[in-house]
């Protein structure tokens, strides 16, 4: 399908002003990483003083290196809110499992922590291909377990601890939700999945489209790097959540994706299957939107609407208002 004429006009204009997105491979990956890391550091340096940021080095899984957690909390308040401990959003950055750092989500958490009166924790998980599955997921779980175990120290209400991410970070969050359910060590209040990367089989119709930002070549490269020798075989659902056959008992979910995102089919299918399994799930599909549209075109009408709808759901989830997050798929 030729998607060029289907892109939302405002988003198309924003795309035209950006440098061309290159297809990822081993040769270009170091350059793309440097560019992304430089941009992330620049944006992080521009964040406000309304949020206090600290880093904690915590133990990794047995035999693995330590994990760095970047903790964001609203300034003031003596470590907690006026009504006691704060809710927490545990966050995983995007980047196809091969790019990015926890620093890249400083602007997002700089907005959300004061807005919602919450603690945000972003995890510096190891990247593929240097560290393939299960390393990144093990890092994410080790950090989550540490946060839950140190909730009092961090001023966090453990009954309002949720997870989230965007793109590969959302795929990692979906796998983490499955792992947390099965280990039964850390109860999760919700999972926030923004255009999640869920299915290594790359079989849906939308995965074949030559879409902007994250094209089929890059998608295949990211999955191959993350799964290593498991790519093309039968990896566990913790590695690719779309493979899960039992989705019952998972926390309420929010899933959003654009109609011109290669992840469209797998995201819509996952939302439907969550609902069929009795998991309250809210799904938003945005017409004419490619992958990452809310990040590179935040001022467009479609991105503003997507942000408002996400933040309405997140506010209820962090507040522990199950009646408002337990809505049917739309």
PDB file of C-alpha atoms in Angstrom:
ATOM      1  CA  UNK A   1       0.000   0.000   0.000  1.00  0.00           C
ATOM      2  CA  UNK A   2       1.210   3.505  -0.847  1.00  0.00           C
ATOM      3  CA  UNK A   3       0.786   5.355   2.443  1.00  0.00           C
ATOM      4  CA  UNK A   4       2.066   8.789   1.418  1.00  0.00           C
ATOM      5  CA  UNK A   5      -1.330  10.152   0.440  1.00  0.00           C
ATOM      6  CA  UNK A   6      -2.973   8.803   3.605  1.00  0.00           C
ATOM      7  CA  UNK A   7      -0.801  10.631   6.140  1.00  0.00           C
ATOM      8  CA  UNK A   8      -2.537  13.341   8.134  1.00  0.00           C
ATOM      9  CA  UNK A   9      -1.633  16.637   6.377  1.00  0.00           C
ATOM     10  CA  UNK A  10      -0.222  18.311   9.489  1.00  0.00           C
ATOM     11  CA  UNK A  11       1.886  15.253  10.289  1.00  0.00           C
ATOM     12  CA  UNK A  12       3.053  15.013   6.670  1.00  0.00           C
ATOM     13  CA  UNK A  13       4.264  18.592   6.895  1.00  0.00           C
ATOM     14  CA  UNK A  14       6.177  17.826  10.093  1.00  0.00           C
ATOM     15  CA  UNK A  15       7.716  14.731   8.512  1.00  0.00           C
ATOM     16  CA  UNK A  16       8.875  16.710   5.482  1.00  0.00           C
ATOM     17  CA  UNK A  17      10.839  19.031   7.754  1.00  0.00           C
ATOM     18  CA  UNK A  18      12.754  16.171   9.392  1.00  0.00           C
ATOM     19  CA  UNK A  19      15.901  14.427   8.150  1.00  0.00           C
ATOM     20  CA  UNK A  20      15.141  11.170   6.368  1.00  0.00           C
ATOM     21  CA  UNK A  21      14.830   8.129   8.625  1.00  0.00           C
ATOM     22  CA  UNK A  22      17.457   5.545   7.703  1.00  0.00           C
ATOM     23  CA  UNK A  23      16.919   1.792   7.714  1.00  0.00           C
ATOM     24  CA  UNK A  24      18.787   0.258  10.625  1.00  0.00           C
ATOM     25  CA  UNK A  25      21.596  -2.240  10.202  1.00  0.00           C
ATOM     26  CA  UNK A  26      24.862  -3.014  11.978  1.00  0.00           C
ATOM     27  CA  UNK A  27      26.717  -0.373   9.995  1.00  0.00           C
ATOM     28  CA  UNK A  28      24.480   2.621  10.678  1.00  0.00           C
ATOM     29  CA  UNK A  29      23.473   1.678  14.237  1.00  0.00           C
ATOM     30  CA  UNK A  30      26.424   3.396  16.026  1.00  0.00           C
ATOM     31  CA  UNK A  31      25.770   6.686  14.220  1.00  0.00           C
ATOM     32  CA  UNK A  32      22.034   6.570  14.910  1.00  0.00           C
ATOM     33  CA  UNK A  33      22.715   5.828  18.572  1.00  0.00           C
ATOM     34  CA  UNK A  34      25.040   8.824  18.866  1.00  0.00           C
ATOM     35  CA  UNK A  35      22.476  11.093  17.244  1.00  0.00           C
ATOM     36  CA  UNK A  36      19.663   9.872  19.471  1.00  0.00           C
ATOM     37  CA  UNK A  37      21.762  10.077  22.640  1.00  0.00           C
ATOM     38  CA  UNK A  38      22.854  13.629  21.830  1.00  0.00           C
ATOM     39  CA  UNK A  39      19.252  14.691  21.251  1.00  0.00           C
ATOM     40  CA  UNK A  40      18.117  13.011  24.471  1.00  0.00           C
ATOM     41  CA  UNK A  41      20.802  14.744  26.517  1.00  0.00           C
ATOM     42  CA  UNK A  42      19.905  18.106  24.976  1.00  0.00           C
ATOM     43  CA  UNK A  43      16.208  17.715  25.731  1.00  0.00           C
ATOM     44  CA  UNK A  44      16.900  16.458  29.257  1.00  0.00           C
ATOM     45  CA  UNK A  45      19.051  19.516  29.950  1.00  0.00           C
ATOM     46  CA  UNK A  46      16.077  21.727  29.062  1.00  0.00           C
ATOM     47  CA  UNK A  47      13.750  20.155  31.618  1.00  0.00           C
ATOM     48  CA  UNK A  48      12.247  22.214  34.401  1.00  0.00           C
ATOM     49  CA  UNK A  49      13.135  22.448  38.071  1.00  0.00           C
ATOM     50  CA  UNK A  50       9.627  21.297  38.972  1.00  0.00           C
ATOM     51  CA  UNK A  51      10.991  17.748  39.101  1.00  0.00           C
ATOM     52  CA  UNK A  52      13.857  16.365  41.169  1.00  0.00           C
ATOM     53  CA  UNK A  53      15.849  13.624  39.427  1.00  0.00           C
ATOM     54  CA  UNK A  54      18.114  11.113  41.132  1.00  0.00           C
ATOM     55  CA  UNK A  55      19.828   7.952  39.957  1.00  0.00           C
ATOM     56  CA  UNK A  56      20.005   4.666  41.828  1.00  0.00           C
ATOM     57  CA  UNK A  57      22.305   1.780  40.969  1.00  0.00           C
ATOM     58  CA  UNK A  58      20.465  -1.398  41.911  1.00  0.00           C
ATOM     59  CA  UNK A  59      21.349  -5.102  41.693  1.00  0.00           C
ATOM     60  CA  UNK A  60      20.594  -6.815  38.413  1.00  0.00           C
ATOM     61  CA  UNK A  61      19.460 -10.386  37.996  1.00  0.00           C
ATOM     62  CA  UNK A  62      21.873 -13.013  39.382  1.00  0.00           C
ATOM     63  CA  UNK A  63      25.008 -12.982  37.237  1.00  0.00           C
ATOM     64  CA  UNK A  64      24.011  -9.741  35.467  1.00  0.00           C
ATOM     65  CA  UNK A  65      25.453  -6.239  35.955  1.00  0.00           C
ATOM     66  CA  UNK A  66      23.791  -3.626  38.120  1.00  0.00           C
ATOM     67  CA  UNK A  67      20.891  -1.624  36.699  1.00  0.00           C
ATOM     68  CA  UNK A  68      20.601   2.165  36.736  1.00  0.00           C
ATOM     69  CA  UNK A  69      17.205   3.641  37.579  1.00  0.00           C
ATOM     70  CA  UNK A  70      16.436   7.312  36.999  1.00  0.00           C
ATOM     71  CA  UNK A  71      13.864   8.472  39.567  1.00  0.00           C
ATOM     72  CA  UNK A  72      11.743  11.566  38.943  1.00  0.00           C
ATOM     73  CA  UNK A  73       9.541  13.133  41.593  1.00  0.00           C
ATOM     74  CA  UNK A  74       7.719  16.454  41.963  1.00  0.00           C
ATOM     75  CA  UNK A  75       9.862  19.040  43.716  1.00  0.00           C
ATOM     76  CA  UNK A  76       8.941  19.766  47.341  1.00  0.00           C
ATOM     77  CA  UNK A  77       6.689  17.704  49.544  1.00  0.00           C
ATOM     78  CA  UNK A  78       9.391  16.076  51.641  1.00  0.00           C
ATOM     79  CA  UNK A  79       9.504  12.910  49.540  1.00  0.00           C
ATOM     80  CA  UNK A  80       5.784  12.260  49.288  1.00  0.00           C
ATOM     81  CA  UNK A  81       2.497  13.963  48.543  1.00  0.00           C
ATOM     82  CA  UNK A  82       0.229  15.830  50.971  1.00  0.00           C
ATOM     83  CA  UNK A  83      -1.950  12.738  51.273  1.00  0.00           C
ATOM     84  CA  UNK A  84       0.906  10.282  51.720  1.00  0.00           C
ATOM     85  CA  UNK A  85       2.909   8.104  49.324  1.00  0.00           C
ATOM     86  CA  UNK A  86       2.669   8.853  45.610  1.00  0.00           C
ATOM     87  CA  UNK A  87       1.647   6.580  42.750  1.00  0.00           C
ATOM     88  CA  UNK A  88       4.450   5.432  40.477  1.00  0.00           C
ATOM     89  CA  UNK A  89       4.896   4.949  36.754  1.00  0.00           C
ATOM     90  CA  UNK A  90       7.773   2.596  35.918  1.00  0.00           C
ATOM     91  CA  UNK A  91       8.864   3.430  32.371  1.00  0.00           C
ATOM     92  CA  UNK A  92      10.841   1.780  29.542  1.00  0.00           C
ATOM     93  CA  UNK A  93      12.162   3.868  26.656  1.00  0.00           C
ATOM     94  CA  UNK A  94      11.663   3.052  22.994  1.00  0.00           C
ATOM     95  CA  UNK A  95      14.191   2.534  20.227  1.00  0.00           C
ATOM     96  CA  UNK A  96      13.557  -0.838  18.624  1.00  0.00           C
ATOM     97  CA  UNK A  97      15.423  -2.608  21.468  1.00  0.00           C
ATOM     98  CA  UNK A  98      18.672  -1.261  19.942  1.00  0.00           C
ATOM     99  CA  UNK A  99      18.629   2.526  20.502  1.00  0.00           C
ATOM    100  CA  UNK A 100      17.951   4.979  23.289  1.00  0.00           C
ATOM    101  CA  UNK A 101      18.589   5.658  26.958  1.00  0.00           C
ATOM    102  CA  UNK A 102      16.511   6.356  30.029  1.00  0.00           C
ATOM    103  CA  UNK A 103      17.502  10.007  29.654  1.00  0.00           C
ATOM    104  CA  UNK A 104      15.338  10.218  26.548  1.00  0.00           C
ATOM    105  CA  UNK A 105      12.137  10.191  28.576  1.00  0.00           C
ATOM    106  CA  UNK A 106      13.086  13.037  30.899  1.00  0.00           C
ATOM    107  CA  UNK A 107      10.762  15.451  29.019  1.00  0.00           C
ATOM    108  CA  UNK A 108       7.832  13.020  29.275  1.00  0.00           C
ATOM    109  CA  UNK A 109       8.294  12.460  33.008  1.00  0.00           C
ATOM    110  CA  UNK A 110       9.069  16.137  33.547  1.00  0.00           C
ATOM    111  CA  UNK A 111       5.519  16.791  32.361  1.00  0.00           C
ATOM    112  CA  UNK A 112       3.737  13.908  34.030  1.00  0.00           C
ATOM    113  CA  UNK A 113       5.244  13.895  37.537  1.00  0.00           C
ATOM    114  CA  UNK A 114       3.986  17.373  38.526  1.00  0.00           C
ATOM    115  CA  UNK A 115       0.799  16.987  36.478  1.00  0.00           C
ATOM    116  CA  UNK A 116      -0.269  13.768  38.179  1.00  0.00           C
ATOM    117  CA  UNK A 117       1.596  14.047  41.469  1.00  0.00           C
ATOM    118  CA  UNK A 118       3.463  10.819  40.799  1.00  0.00           C
ATOM    119  CA  UNK A 119       6.936   9.333  40.885  1.00  0.00           C
ATOM    120  CA  UNK A 120       8.382   8.310  37.539  1.00  0.00           C
ATOM    121  CA  UNK A 121      11.113   5.697  37.285  1.00  0.00           C
ATOM    122  CA  UNK A 122      12.902   5.077  33.985  1.00  0.00           C
ATOM    123  CA  UNK A 123      15.120   2.032  33.643  1.00  0.00           C
ATOM    124  CA  UNK A 124      18.440   1.915  31.791  1.00  0.00           C
ATOM    125  CA  UNK A 125      18.107  -1.563  30.342  1.00  0.00           C
ATOM    126  CA  UNK A 126      20.883  -3.044  28.217  1.00  0.00           C
ATOM    127  CA  UNK A 127      20.470  -2.788  24.470  1.00  0.00           C
ATOM    128  CA  UNK A 128      20.573  -5.378  21.716  1.00  0.00           C
ATOM    129  CA  UNK A 129      22.392  -6.703  19.795  1.00  0.00           C
ATOM    130  CA  UNK A 130      25.107  -6.501  22.471  1.00  0.00           C
ATOM    131  CA  UNK A 131      22.616  -7.918  24.979  1.00  0.00           C
ATOM    132  CA  UNK A 132      19.841 -10.038  23.516  1.00  0.00           C
ATOM    133  CA  UNK A 133      16.753 -11.412  25.269  1.00  0.00           C
ATOM    134  CA  UNK A 134      16.366 -12.068  28.161  1.00  0.00           C
ATOM    135  CA  UNK A 135      18.935  -9.464  29.278  1.00  0.00           C
ATOM    136  CA  UNK A 136      16.857  -6.307  28.709  1.00  0.00           C
ATOM    137  CA  UNK A 137      13.763  -7.873  30.283  1.00  0.00           C
ATOM    138  CA  UNK A 138      15.805  -9.138  33.227  1.00  0.00           C
ATOM    139  CA  UNK A 139      17.094  -5.589  33.762  1.00  0.00           C
ATOM    140  CA  UNK A 140      13.554  -4.213  33.642  1.00  0.00           C
ATOM    141  CA  UNK A 141      12.289  -6.809  36.109  1.00  0.00           C
ATOM    142  CA  UNK A 142      15.220  -6.316  38.505  1.00  0.00           C
ATOM    143  CA  UNK A 143      14.532  -2.581  38.550  1.00  0.00           C
ATOM    144  CA  UNK A 144      10.806  -3.083  39.052  1.00  0.00           C
ATOM    145  CA  UNK A 145      11.385  -5.496  41.913  1.00  0.00           C
ATOM    146  CA  UNK A 146      13.775  -3.020  43.563  1.00  0.00           C
ATOM    147  CA  UNK A 147      11.236  -0.210  43.280  1.00  0.00           C
ATOM    148  CA  UNK A 148       8.541  -2.375  44.866  1.00  0.00           C
ATOM    149  CA  UNK A 149      10.879  -3.512  47.638  1.00  0.00           C
ATOM    150  CA  UNK A 150      11.937   0.090  48.370  1.00  0.00           C
ATOM    151  CA  UNK A 151       8.522   1.706  48.055  1.00  0.00           C
ATOM    152  CA  UNK A 152       8.673   3.198  51.550  1.00  0.00           C
ATOM    153  CA  UNK A 153      12.107   4.690  50.912  1.00  0.00           C
ATOM    154  CA  UNK A 154      10.947   6.169  47.597  1.00  0.00           C
ATOM    155  CA  UNK A 155       7.660   7.486  48.977  1.00  0.00           C
ATOM    156  CA  UNK A 156       5.654   5.260  46.618  1.00  0.00           C
ATOM    157  CA  UNK A 157       2.267   3.685  47.158  1.00  0.00           C
ATOM    158  CA  UNK A 158       2.870   0.065  46.045  1.00  0.00           C
ATOM    159  CA  UNK A 159      -0.833  -0.431  45.316  1.00  0.00           C
ATOM    160  CA  UNK A 160      -0.597   2.227  42.595  1.00  0.00           C
ATOM    161  CA  UNK A 161       2.519   1.007  40.794  1.00  0.00           C
ATOM    162  CA  UNK A 162       2.051   0.724  37.052  1.00  0.00           C
ATOM    163  CA  UNK A 163       4.312   0.201  34.065  1.00  0.00           C
ATOM    164  CA  UNK A 164       4.542   1.719  30.628  1.00  0.00           C
ATOM    165  CA  UNK A 165       6.591   2.436  27.575  1.00  0.00           C
ATOM    166  CA  UNK A 166       6.547   3.478  23.953  1.00  0.00           C
ATOM    167  CA  UNK A 167       7.355   1.327  20.904  1.00  0.00           C
ATOM    168  CA  UNK A 168       9.959  -1.273  21.931  1.00  0.00           C
ATOM    169  CA  UNK A 169       9.659   0.058  25.480  1.00  0.00           C
ATOM    170  CA  UNK A 170       5.957  -0.743  25.352  1.00  0.00           C
ATOM    171  CA  UNK A 171       6.750  -4.202  24.009  1.00  0.00           C
ATOM    172  CA  UNK A 172       9.127  -4.657  26.915  1.00  0.00           C
ATOM    173  CA  UNK A 173       6.401  -3.431  29.290  1.00  0.00           C
ATOM    174  CA  UNK A 174       3.933  -5.957  27.870  1.00  0.00           C
ATOM    175  CA  UNK A 175       6.430  -8.759  28.408  1.00  0.00           C
ATOM    176  CA  UNK A 176       7.172  -7.424  31.880  1.00  0.00           C
ATOM    177  CA  UNK A 177       3.462  -7.490  32.743  1.00  0.00           C
ATOM    178  CA  UNK A 178       3.325 -11.171  31.799  1.00  0.00           C
ATOM    179  CA  UNK A 179       6.466 -11.934  33.815  1.00  0.00           C
ATOM    180  CA  UNK A 180       5.235 -10.017  36.871  1.00  0.00           C
ATOM    181  CA  UNK A 181       1.895 -11.844  36.734  1.00  0.00           C
ATOM    182  CA  UNK A 182       3.559 -15.245  36.571  1.00  0.00           C
ATOM    183  CA  UNK A 183       6.164 -14.612  39.269  1.00  0.00           C
ATOM    184  CA  UNK A 184       3.527 -13.035  41.523  1.00  0.00           C
ATOM    185  CA  UNK A 185       6.101 -10.892  43.343  1.00  0.00           C
ATOM    186  CA  UNK A 186       5.118  -7.386  42.213  1.00  0.00           C
ATOM    187  CA  UNK A 187       1.412  -6.554  41.792  1.00  0.00           C
ATOM    188  CA  UNK A 188       0.859  -4.091  38.942  1.00  0.00           C
ATOM    189  CA  UNK A 189      -1.951  -1.550  38.819  1.00  0.00           C
ATOM    190  CA  UNK A 190      -1.891  -0.912  35.059  1.00  0.00           C
ATOM    191  CA  UNK A 191       0.090  -1.121  31.818  1.00  0.00           C
ATOM    192  CA  UNK A 192       0.389   1.833  29.441  1.00  0.00           C
ATOM    193  CA  UNK A 193       1.420   0.703  25.949  1.00  0.00           C
ATOM    194  CA  UNK A 194       2.037   3.378  23.314  1.00  0.00           C
ATOM    195  CA  UNK A 195       2.269   1.808  19.817  1.00  0.00           C
ATOM    196  CA  UNK A 196       3.890  -1.312  21.296  1.00  0.00           C
ATOM    197  CA  UNK A 197       6.306  -3.583  19.408  1.00  0.00           C
ATOM    198  CA  UNK A 198       4.751  -6.956  20.229  1.00  0.00           C
ATOM    199  CA  UNK A 199       5.116  -9.588  17.511  1.00  0.00           C
ATOM    200  CA  UNK A 200       8.410 -10.994  16.233  1.00  0.00           C
ATOM    201  CA  UNK A 201       6.598 -13.005  13.557  1.00  0.00           C
ATOM    202  CA  UNK A 202       6.113  -9.805  11.512  1.00  0.00           C
ATOM    203  CA  UNK A 203       3.112 -11.404   9.855  1.00  0.00           C
ATOM    204  CA  UNK A 204       0.376  -8.765   9.834  1.00  0.00           C
ATOM    205  CA  UNK A 205      -0.546  -6.854   6.687  1.00  0.00           C
ATOM    206  CA  UNK A 206       0.550  -3.556   8.245  1.00  0.00           C
ATOM    207  CA  UNK A 207       4.071  -4.888   8.820  1.00  0.00           C
ATOM    208  CA  UNK A 208       4.613  -4.993   5.047  1.00  0.00           C
ATOM    209  CA  UNK A 209       3.813  -1.311   4.450  1.00  0.00           C
ATOM    210  CA  UNK A 210       6.703   1.037   3.667  1.00  0.00           C
ATOM    211  CA  UNK A 211       5.706   3.423   6.410  1.00  0.00           C
ATOM    212  CA  UNK A 212       7.656   6.441   7.695  1.00  0.00           C
ATOM    213  CA  UNK A 213       9.893   6.322  10.779  1.00  0.00           C
ATOM    214  CA  UNK A 214       9.979   2.554  11.441  1.00  0.00           C
ATOM    215  CA  UNK A 215       9.936   0.684   8.134  1.00  0.00           C
ATOM    216  CA  UNK A 216       9.860  -3.125   7.689  1.00  0.00           C
ATOM    217  CA  UNK A 217      13.660  -3.348   7.289  1.00  0.00           C
ATOM    218  CA  UNK A 218      14.257  -1.648  10.629  1.00  0.00           C
ATOM    219  CA  UNK A 219      11.552  -3.720  12.289  1.00  0.00           C
ATOM    220  CA  UNK A 220      13.165  -6.949  11.167  1.00  0.00           C
ATOM    221  CA  UNK A 221      16.568  -5.707  12.282  1.00  0.00           C
ATOM    222  CA  UNK A 222      15.290  -4.744  15.732  1.00  0.00           C
ATOM    223  CA  UNK A 223      13.624  -8.094  16.323  1.00  0.00           C
ATOM    224  CA  UNK A 224      16.645  -9.996  15.035  1.00  0.00           C
ATOM    225  CA  UNK A 225      18.938  -8.057  17.349  1.00  0.00           C
ATOM    226  CA  UNK A 226      16.698  -8.506  20.389  1.00  0.00           C
ATOM    227  CA  UNK A 227      15.965 -12.194  19.932  1.00  0.00           C
ATOM    228  CA  UNK A 228      19.356 -13.287  18.601  1.00  0.00           C
ATOM    229  CA  UNK A 229      19.325 -17.012  17.916  1.00  0.00           C
ATOM    230  CA  UNK A 230      15.637 -17.161  18.856  1.00  0.00           C
ATOM    231  CA  UNK A 231      14.616 -14.995  15.884  1.00  0.00           C
ATOM    232  CA  UNK A 232      12.711 -17.042  13.346  1.00  0.00           C
ATOM    233  CA  UNK A 233      11.991 -19.715  15.937  1.00  0.00           C
ATOM    234  CA  UNK A 234       9.567 -19.924  18.848  1.00  0.00           C
ATOM    235  CA  UNK A 235      10.625 -17.400  21.498  1.00  0.00           C
ATOM    236  CA  UNK A 236       8.643 -17.231  24.736  1.00  0.00           C
ATOM    237  CA  UNK A 237       5.830 -14.749  25.214  1.00  0.00           C
ATOM    238  CA  UNK A 238       7.971 -12.792  27.675  1.00  0.00           C
ATOM    239  CA  UNK A 239      10.120 -11.868  24.655  1.00  0.00           C
ATOM    240  CA  UNK A 240       7.230 -11.121  22.289  1.00  0.00           C
ATOM    241  CA  UNK A 241       3.976 -10.593  24.150  1.00  0.00           C
ATOM    242  CA  UNK A 242       1.806 -11.214  21.082  1.00  0.00           C
ATOM    243  CA  UNK A 243       2.771 -14.893  21.375  1.00  0.00           C
ATOM    244  CA  UNK A 244       1.060 -15.218  24.774  1.00  0.00           C
ATOM    245  CA  UNK A 245      -1.851 -17.633  24.732  1.00  0.00           C
ATOM    246  CA  UNK A 246      -3.096 -16.741  28.228  1.00  0.00           C
ATOM    247  CA  UNK A 247      -3.658 -13.041  28.853  1.00  0.00           C
ATOM    248  CA  UNK A 248      -5.891 -13.450  31.883  1.00  0.00           C
ATOM    249  CA  UNK A 249      -4.952 -11.829  35.160  1.00  0.00           C
ATOM    250  CA  UNK A 250      -3.025  -8.953  33.590  1.00  0.00           C
ATOM    251  CA  UNK A 251      -3.477  -5.362  34.788  1.00  0.00           C
ATOM    252  CA  UNK A 252      -5.775  -2.939  32.932  1.00  0.00           C
ATOM    253  CA  UNK A 253      -4.215  -1.684  29.721  1.00  0.00           C
ATOM    254  CA  UNK A 254      -4.165   1.357  27.472  1.00  0.00           C
ATOM    255  CA  UNK A 255      -3.001   0.834  23.882  1.00  0.00           C
ATOM    256  CA  UNK A 256      -2.668   3.503  21.209  1.00  0.00           C
ATOM    257  CA  UNK A 257      -1.424   3.255  17.623  1.00  0.00           C
ATOM    258  CA  UNK A 258      -1.784   5.045  14.283  1.00  0.00           C
ATOM    259  CA  UNK A 259      -3.363   3.580  11.171  1.00  0.00           C
ATOM    260  CA  UNK A 260      -0.079   4.039   9.281  1.00  0.00           C
ATOM    261  CA  UNK A 261       2.066   2.329  11.879  1.00  0.00           C
ATOM    262  CA  UNK A 262       3.565  -1.048  11.002  1.00  0.00           C
ATOM    263  CA  UNK A 263       2.450  -2.232  14.446  1.00  0.00           C
ATOM    264  CA  UNK A 264      -1.225  -1.498  13.741  1.00  0.00           C
ATOM    265  CA  UNK A 265      -2.406  -5.081  13.240  1.00  0.00           C
ATOM    266  CA  UNK A 266      -0.556  -6.605  16.187  1.00  0.00           C
ATOM    267  CA  UNK A 267      -1.585  -3.785  18.551  1.00  0.00           C
ATOM    268  CA  UNK A 268      -5.277  -3.950  17.676  1.00  0.00           C
ATOM    269  CA  UNK A 269      -5.229  -7.732  17.932  1.00  0.00           C
ATOM    270  CA  UNK A 270      -3.498  -7.638  21.320  1.00  0.00           C
ATOM    271  CA  UNK A 271      -6.039  -5.141  22.668  1.00  0.00           C
ATOM    272  CA  UNK A 272      -8.931  -7.319  21.513  1.00  0.00           C
ATOM    273  CA  UNK A 273      -7.394 -10.451  23.020  1.00  0.00           C
ATOM    274  CA  UNK A 274      -6.788  -8.659  26.318  1.00  0.00           C
ATOM    275  CA  UNK A 275     -10.448  -7.736  26.443  1.00  0.00           C
ATOM    276  CA  UNK A 276     -11.493 -11.268  25.519  1.00  0.00           C
ATOM    277  CA  UNK A 277      -9.383 -12.483  28.458  1.00  0.00           C
ATOM    278  CA  UNK A 278     -11.241 -10.194  30.846  1.00  0.00           C
ATOM    279  CA  UNK A 279      -8.540  -7.515  31.047  1.00  0.00           C
ATOM    280  CA  UNK A 280     -10.044  -4.000  30.942  1.00  0.00           C
ATOM    281  CA  UNK A 281      -8.385  -2.451  27.899  1.00  0.00           C
ATOM    282  CA  UNK A 282      -8.795   0.886  26.183  1.00  0.00           C
ATOM    283  CA  UNK A 283      -7.690   1.055  22.549  1.00  0.00           C
ATOM    284  CA  UNK A 284      -7.193   4.209  20.485  1.00  0.00           C
ATOM    285  CA  UNK A 285      -6.411   4.108  16.760  1.00  0.00           C
ATOM    286  CA  UNK A 286      -5.490   7.400  15.086  1.00  0.00           C
ATOM    287  CA  UNK A 287      -6.208   7.864  11.374  1.00  0.00           C
ATOM    288  CA  UNK A 288      -3.323   9.017   9.206  1.00  0.00           C
ATOM    289  CA  UNK A 289      -0.775   8.664  11.992  1.00  0.00           C
ATOM    290  CA  UNK A 290       2.589   6.902  11.536  1.00  0.00           C
ATOM    291  CA  UNK A 291       4.829   5.539  14.275  1.00  0.00           C
ATOM    292  CA  UNK A 292       5.999   8.126  16.810  1.00  0.00           C
ATOM    293  CA  UNK A 293       3.729  10.880  15.513  1.00  0.00           C
ATOM    294  CA  UNK A 294       3.140  12.313  18.975  1.00  0.00           C
ATOM    295  CA  UNK A 295       6.890  12.827  19.424  1.00  0.00           C
ATOM    296  CA  UNK A 296       7.969  14.370  16.118  1.00  0.00           C
ATOM    297  CA  UNK A 297       4.726  16.289  15.519  1.00  0.00           C
ATOM    298  CA  UNK A 298       3.461  17.118  19.030  1.00  0.00           C
ATOM    299  CA  UNK A 299       1.772  20.350  17.996  1.00  0.00           C
ATOM    300  CA  UNK A 300      -0.550  18.781  15.442  1.00  0.00           C
ATOM    301  CA  UNK A 301      -4.234  18.408  16.216  1.00  0.00           C
ATOM    302  CA  UNK A 302      -4.029  14.619  16.049  1.00  0.00           C
ATOM    303  CA  UNK A 303      -1.060  14.436  18.419  1.00  0.00           C
ATOM    304  CA  UNK A 304      -2.730  16.808  20.873  1.00  0.00           C
ATOM    305  CA  UNK A 305      -5.840  14.648  20.861  1.00  0.00           C
ATOM    306  CA  UNK A 306      -3.812  11.478  21.363  1.00  0.00           C
ATOM    307  CA  UNK A 307      -1.928  13.048  24.265  1.00  0.00           C
ATOM    308  CA  UNK A 308      -5.118  14.288  25.909  1.00  0.00           C
ATOM    309  CA  UNK A 309      -6.787  10.880  25.677  1.00  0.00           C
ATOM    310  CA  UNK A 310      -3.722   9.083  27.011  1.00  0.00           C
ATOM    311  CA  UNK A 311      -3.339  11.496  29.905  1.00  0.00           C
ATOM    312  CA  UNK A 312      -6.992  11.239  30.857  1.00  0.00           C
ATOM    313  CA  UNK A 313      -6.601   7.472  31.194  1.00  0.00           C
ATOM    314  CA  UNK A 314      -3.244   7.744  32.967  1.00  0.00           C
ATOM    315  CA  UNK A 315      -4.612  10.205  35.510  1.00  0.00           C
ATOM    316  CA  UNK A 316      -7.335   7.723  36.463  1.00  0.00           C
ATOM    317  CA  UNK A 317      -4.892   4.801  36.531  1.00  0.00           C
ATOM    318  CA  UNK A 318      -2.438   6.605  38.822  1.00  0.00           C
ATOM    319  CA  UNK A 319      -5.283   7.725  41.070  1.00  0.00           C
ATOM    320  CA  UNK A 320      -6.366   4.106  41.459  1.00  0.00           C
ATOM    321  CA  UNK A 321      -9.762   4.864  39.917  1.00  0.00           C
ATOM    322  CA  UNK A 322     -10.492   1.411  38.512  1.00  0.00           C
ATOM    323  CA  UNK A 323     -13.976   2.426  37.396  1.00  0.00           C
ATOM    324  CA  UNK A 324     -12.473   4.887  34.906  1.00  0.00           C
ATOM    325  CA  UNK A 325      -9.713   2.636  33.580  1.00  0.00           C
ATOM    326  CA  UNK A 326     -11.960  -0.411  33.301  1.00  0.00           C
ATOM    327  CA  UNK A 327     -13.528   0.713  30.035  1.00  0.00           C
ATOM    328  CA  UNK A 328     -14.278  -1.433  26.990  1.00  0.00           C
ATOM    329  CA  UNK A 329     -12.182  -1.318  23.837  1.00  0.00           C
ATOM    330  CA  UNK A 330     -13.152   1.548  21.545  1.00  0.00           C
TER     331      UNK A 330
END
